[in-house]
Amino acid sequence: KMFAAAQTDAQCAGLQLAVWEAVEDGGLMPDFRSGHFQARGSDEALAWAAEYYQGIDTPGDALYLWQGDGDGQSQFGPFV
């Protein structure tokens, strides 16, 4: 849901943190200080992460680009 909205470095970092928190811990509210996934970062990035996390239950389609040959990093992205 928030892929296109994240434009600045802090917003992009926040989006990635929100995704990791959702995948690793889930729950109604993000908790970046405890649980399986924990993060430290700028207050701005963590604030964006908490905001973006609120879209966790918004339905949508995602695309996973798998780099199986070891020449790159696999990526998630929106399917549009």
CSV table of N, CA and C in Angstrom, one decimal:
chain,number,residue,atom,x,y,z
A,1,LYS,N,0.8,-1.2,0.0
A,1,LYS,CA,0.0,0.0,0.0
A,1,LYS,C,0.9,1.3,0.0
A,2,MET,N,1.9,1.3,0.7
A,2,MET,CA,2.7,2.5,0.9
A,2,MET,C,4.0,2.6,0.0
A,3,PHE,N,4.1,1.6,-0.9
A,3,PHE,CA,5.3,1.6,-1.7
A,3,PHE,C,5.6,2.9,-2.5
A,4,ALA,N,4.6,3.4,-3.1
A,4,ALA,CA,4.8,4.6,-3.9
A,4,ALA,C,4.9,5.9,-3.0
A,5,ALA,N,4.4,5.8,-1.8
A,5,ALA,CA,4.5,7.0,-0.9
A,5,ALA,C,5.8,7.2,-0.3
A,6,ALA,N,6.6,6.1,-0.2
A,6,ALA,CA,8.0,6.2,0.4
A,6,ALA,C,8.9,6.8,-0.6
A,7,GLN,N,9.4,8.0,-0.3
A,7,GLN,CA,10.3,8.7,-1.3
A,7,GLN,C,11.6,9.1,-0.7
A,8,THR,N,11.6,9.6,0.6
A,8,THR,CA,12.9,10.0,1.2
A,8,THR,C,13.6,8.8,1.7
A,9,ASP,N,14.9,9.0,2.1
A,9,ASP,CA,15.7,8.0,2.7
A,9,ASP,C,15.0,7.4,4.0
A,10,ALA,N,14.5,8.3,4.8
A,10,ALA,CA,13.9,7.9,6.1
A,10,ALA,C,12.6,7.2,5.8
A,11,GLN,N,11.8,7.6,4.8
A,11,GLN,CA,10.6,6.9,4.5
A,11,GLN,C,10.8,5.5,3.9
A,12,CYS,N,11.8,5.4,3.0
A,12,CYS,CA,12.2,4.1,2.5
A,12,CYS,C,12.7,3.1,3.6
A,13,ALA,N,13.5,3.6,4.5
A,13,ALA,CA,14.0,2.8,5.6
A,13,ALA,C,12.8,2.4,6.5
A,14,GLY,N,11.9,3.3,6.7
A,14,GLY,CA,10.7,3.0,7.5
A,14,GLY,C,9.8,2.0,6.9
A,15,LEU,N,9.7,2.0,5.6
A,15,LEU,CA,8.9,1.0,4.9
A,15,LEU,C,9.5,-0.3,5.0
A,16,GLN,N,10.8,-0.4,4.8
A,16,GLN,CA,11.5,-1.7,4.9
A,16,GLN,C,11.4,-2.2,6.4
A,17,LEU,N,11.5,-1.4,7.4
A,17,LEU,CA,11.4,-1.8,8.7
A,17,LEU,C,10.0,-2.3,9.0
A,18,ALA,N,9.0,-1.6,8.5
A,18,ALA,CA,7.6,-2.1,8.7
A,18,ALA,C,7.4,-3.5,8.0
A,19,VAL,N,7.9,-3.7,6.9
A,19,VAL,CA,7.8,-5.0,6.2
A,19,VAL,C,8.4,-6.1,7.0
A,20,TRP,N,9.7,-5.8,7.5
A,20,TRP,CA,10.4,-6.8,8.3
A,20,TRP,C,9.6,-7.1,9.6
A,21,GLU,N,9.1,-6.1,10.2
A,21,GLU,CA,8.3,-6.3,11.5
A,21,GLU,C,7.1,-7.1,11.2
A,22,ALA,N,6.4,-6.8,10.1
A,22,ALA,CA,5.2,-7.5,9.8
A,22,ALA,C,5.5,-9.0,9.5
A,23,VAL,N,6.5,-9.3,8.8
A,23,VAL,CA,6.9,-10.6,8.4
A,23,VAL,C,7.4,-11.4,9.6
A,24,GLU,N,8.2,-10.8,10.4
A,24,GLU,CA,8.9,-11.5,11.5
A,24,GLU,C,8.1,-11.6,12.7
A,25,ASP,N,7.3,-10.6,13.1
A,25,ASP,CA,6.6,-10.6,14.3
A,25,ASP,C,5.1,-10.4,14.2
A,26,GLY,N,4.6,-9.6,13.3
A,26,GLY,CA,3.2,-9.4,13.1
A,26,GLY,C,2.6,-8.7,14.3
A,27,GLY,N,1.3,-8.8,14.4
A,27,GLY,CA,0.6,-8.2,15.5
A,27,GLY,C,-0.2,-6.9,15.2
A,28,LEU,N,-1.0,-6.4,16.1
A,28,LEU,CA,-1.7,-5.2,15.9
A,28,LEU,C,-0.9,-4.0,15.8
A,29,MET,N,0.1,-3.9,16.6
A,29,MET,CA,1.0,-2.8,16.7
A,29,MET,C,2.5,-3.2,16.6
A,30,PRO,N,3.3,-2.4,15.9
A,30,PRO,CA,4.7,-2.7,15.8
A,30,PRO,C,5.4,-2.5,17.1
A,31,ASP,N,6.4,-3.4,17.3
A,31,ASP,CA,7.3,-3.2,18.5
A,31,ASP,C,8.7,-3.5,18.0
A,32,PHE,N,9.4,-2.4,17.8
A,32,PHE,CA,10.8,-2.5,17.2
A,32,PHE,C,11.8,-2.8,18.2
A,33,ARG,N,11.4,-2.8,19.5
A,33,ARG,CA,12.4,-3.0,20.6
A,33,ARG,C,12.4,-4.4,21.2
A,34,SER,N,11.4,-5.2,20.9
A,34,SER,CA,11.4,-6.6,21.4
A,34,SER,C,10.8,-7.5,20.3
A,35,GLY,N,10.8,-8.7,20.6
A,35,GLY,CA,10.3,-9.7,19.6
A,35,GLY,C,11.4,-10.3,18.8
A,36,HIS,N,11.0,-11.1,17.8
A,36,HIS,CA,12.0,-11.8,16.9
A,36,HIS,C,12.8,-10.7,16.1
A,37,PHE,N,12.1,-9.7,15.6
A,37,PHE,CA,12.7,-8.7,14.8
A,37,PHE,C,12.8,-7.4,15.7
A,38,GLN,N,14.0,-6.9,15.8
A,38,GLN,CA,14.3,-5.7,16.6
A,38,GLN,C,15.1,-4.7,15.7
A,39,ALA,N,14.8,-3.4,15.9
A,39,ALA,CA,15.5,-2.5,15.1
A,39,ALA,C,15.8,-1.2,15.9
A,40,ARG,N,17.0,-0.6,15.5
A,40,ARG,CA,17.3,0.7,16.0
A,40,ARG,C,17.6,1.5,14.8
A,41,GLY,N,17.2,2.8,14.8
A,41,GLY,CA,17.5,3.7,13.7
A,41,GLY,C,17.1,5.1,14.1
A,42,SER,N,17.0,5.9,13.1
A,42,SER,CA,16.7,7.3,13.4
A,42,SER,C,15.2,7.4,13.9
A,43,ASP,N,14.9,8.4,14.7
A,43,ASP,CA,13.6,8.6,15.2
A,43,ASP,C,12.6,8.8,14.0
A,44,GLU,N,13.1,9.4,13.0
A,44,GLU,CA,12.3,9.7,11.8
A,44,GLU,C,11.9,8.4,11.1
A,45,ALA,N,12.9,7.5,10.8
A,45,ALA,CA,12.7,6.3,10.1
A,45,ALA,C,11.8,5.4,11.0
A,46,LEU,N,11.9,5.3,12.3
A,46,LEU,CA,11.1,4.5,13.1
A,46,LEU,C,9.6,5.0,13.1
A,47,ALA,N,9.5,6.4,13.1
A,47,ALA,CA,8.2,7.0,13.1
A,47,ALA,C,7.4,6.6,11.7
A,48,TRP,N,8.2,6.7,10.6
A,48,TRP,CA,7.6,6.2,9.4
A,48,TRP,C,7.3,4.8,9.4
A,49,ALA,N,8.1,3.9,10.0
A,49,ALA,CA,7.9,2.5,10.1
A,49,ALA,C,6.6,2.2,10.8
A,50,ALA,N,6.4,2.9,11.9
A,50,ALA,CA,5.1,2.7,12.7
A,50,ALA,C,3.9,3.2,11.9
A,51,GLU,N,4.0,4.3,11.1
A,51,GLU,CA,2.9,4.7,10.3
A,51,GLU,C,2.6,3.7,9.2
A,52,TYR,N,3.6,3.3,8.5
A,52,TYR,CA,3.4,2.4,7.4
A,52,TYR,C,2.9,1.0,7.9
A,53,TYR,N,3.3,0.6,9.1
A,53,TYR,CA,2.9,-0.6,9.6
A,53,TYR,C,1.3,-0.7,9.7
A,54,GLN,N,0.7,0.4,9.9
A,54,GLN,CA,-0.7,0.5,10.0
A,54,GLN,C,-1.5,0.0,8.8
A,55,GLY,N,-0.8,-0.1,7.6
A,55,GLY,CA,-1.4,-0.7,6.4
A,55,GLY,C,-1.2,-2.2,6.3
A,56,ILE,N,-0.8,-2.8,7.4
A,56,ILE,CA,-0.5,-4.3,7.3
A,56,ILE,C,-1.6,-5.1,6.8
A,57,ASP,N,-2.9,-4.7,7.1
A,57,ASP,CA,-4.0,-5.5,6.7
A,57,ASP,C,-4.7,-5.1,5.5
A,58,THR,N,-4.1,-4.1,4.8
A,58,THR,CA,-4.7,-3.6,3.5
A,58,THR,C,-4.4,-4.6,2.4
A,59,PRO,N,-5.5,-5.1,1.8
A,59,PRO,CA,-5.3,-6.1,0.8
A,59,PRO,C,-4.6,-5.5,-0.5
A,60,GLY,N,-3.8,-6.3,-1.1
A,60,GLY,CA,-3.1,-5.9,-2.3
A,60,GLY,C,-2.3,-7.1,-2.9
A,61,ASP,N,-1.7,-6.8,-4.0
A,61,ASP,CA,-0.9,-7.8,-4.7
A,61,ASP,C,0.5,-7.4,-4.6
A,62,ALA,N,1.4,-8.4,-4.4
A,62,ALA,CA,2.8,-8.2,-4.3
A,62,ALA,C,3.6,-9.0,-5.3
A,63,LEU,N,4.7,-8.6,-5.7
A,63,LEU,CA,5.5,-9.3,-6.6
A,63,LEU,C,6.9,-9.6,-5.9
A,64,TYR,N,7.3,-10.8,-6.0
A,64,TYR,CA,8.6,-11.2,-5.4
A,64,TYR,C,9.6,-11.6,-6.5
A,65,LEU,N,10.6,-10.8,-6.6
A,65,LEU,CA,11.6,-11.1,-7.7
A,65,LEU,C,12.8,-11.8,-7.0
A,66,TRP,N,12.9,-13.1,-7.3
A,66,TRP,CA,13.9,-14.0,-6.7
A,66,TRP,C,15.2,-14.0,-7.5
A,67,GLN,N,16.3,-13.8,-6.9
A,67,GLN,CA,17.6,-13.8,-7.6
A,67,GLN,C,18.2,-15.2,-7.1
A,68,GLY,N,18.0,-16.2,-7.8
A,68,GLY,CA,18.5,-17.5,-7.4
A,68,GLY,C,19.9,-17.8,-7.8
A,69,ASP,N,20.5,-17.0,-8.6
A,69,ASP,CA,21.8,-17.3,-9.1
A,69,ASP,C,22.9,-16.7,-8.3
A,70,GLY,N,22.6,-16.0,-7.3
A,70,GLY,CA,23.6,-15.4,-6.4
A,70,GLY,C,24.1,-14.1,-6.9
A,71,ASP,N,23.6,-13.5,-8.0
A,71,ASP,CA,24.1,-12.3,-8.6
A,71,ASP,C,23.3,-11.0,-8.1
A,72,GLY,N,22.5,-11.1,-7.1
A,72,GLY,CA,21.8,-10.0,-6.7
A,72,GLY,C,20.9,-10.3,-5.5
A,73,GLN,N,20.2,-9.3,-5.0
A,73,GLN,CA,19.3,-9.5,-3.8
A,73,GLN,C,17.9,-9.6,-4.3
A,74,SER,N,17.2,-10.6,-3.8
A,74,SER,CA,15.8,-10.7,-4.1
A,74,SER,C,15.0,-9.5,-3.6
A,75,GLN,N,13.9,-9.2,-4.2
A,75,GLN,CA,13.2,-8.0,-3.9
A,75,GLN,C,11.7,-8.2,-3.9
A,76,PHE,N,11.0,-7.5,-3.0
A,76,PHE,CA,9.5,-7.5,-3.0
A,76,PHE,C,9.1,-6.1,-3.6
A,77,GLY,N,8.0,-6.1,-4.3
A,77,GLY,CA,7.5,-4.9,-4.8
A,77,GLY,C,6.0,-5.0,-5.1
A,78,PRO,N,5.3,-3.9,-5.4
A,78,PRO,CA,3.9,-3.9,-5.6
A,78,PRO,C,3.7,-4.5,-7.0
A,79,PHE,N,2.6,-5.2,-7.2
A,79,PHE,CA,2.2,-5.7,-8.5
A,79,PHE,C,1.2,-4.7,-9.1
A,80,VAL,N,1.5,-4.0,-10.1
A,80,VAL,CA,0.6,-3.0,-10.6
A,80,VAL,C,0.3,-3.3,-12.1
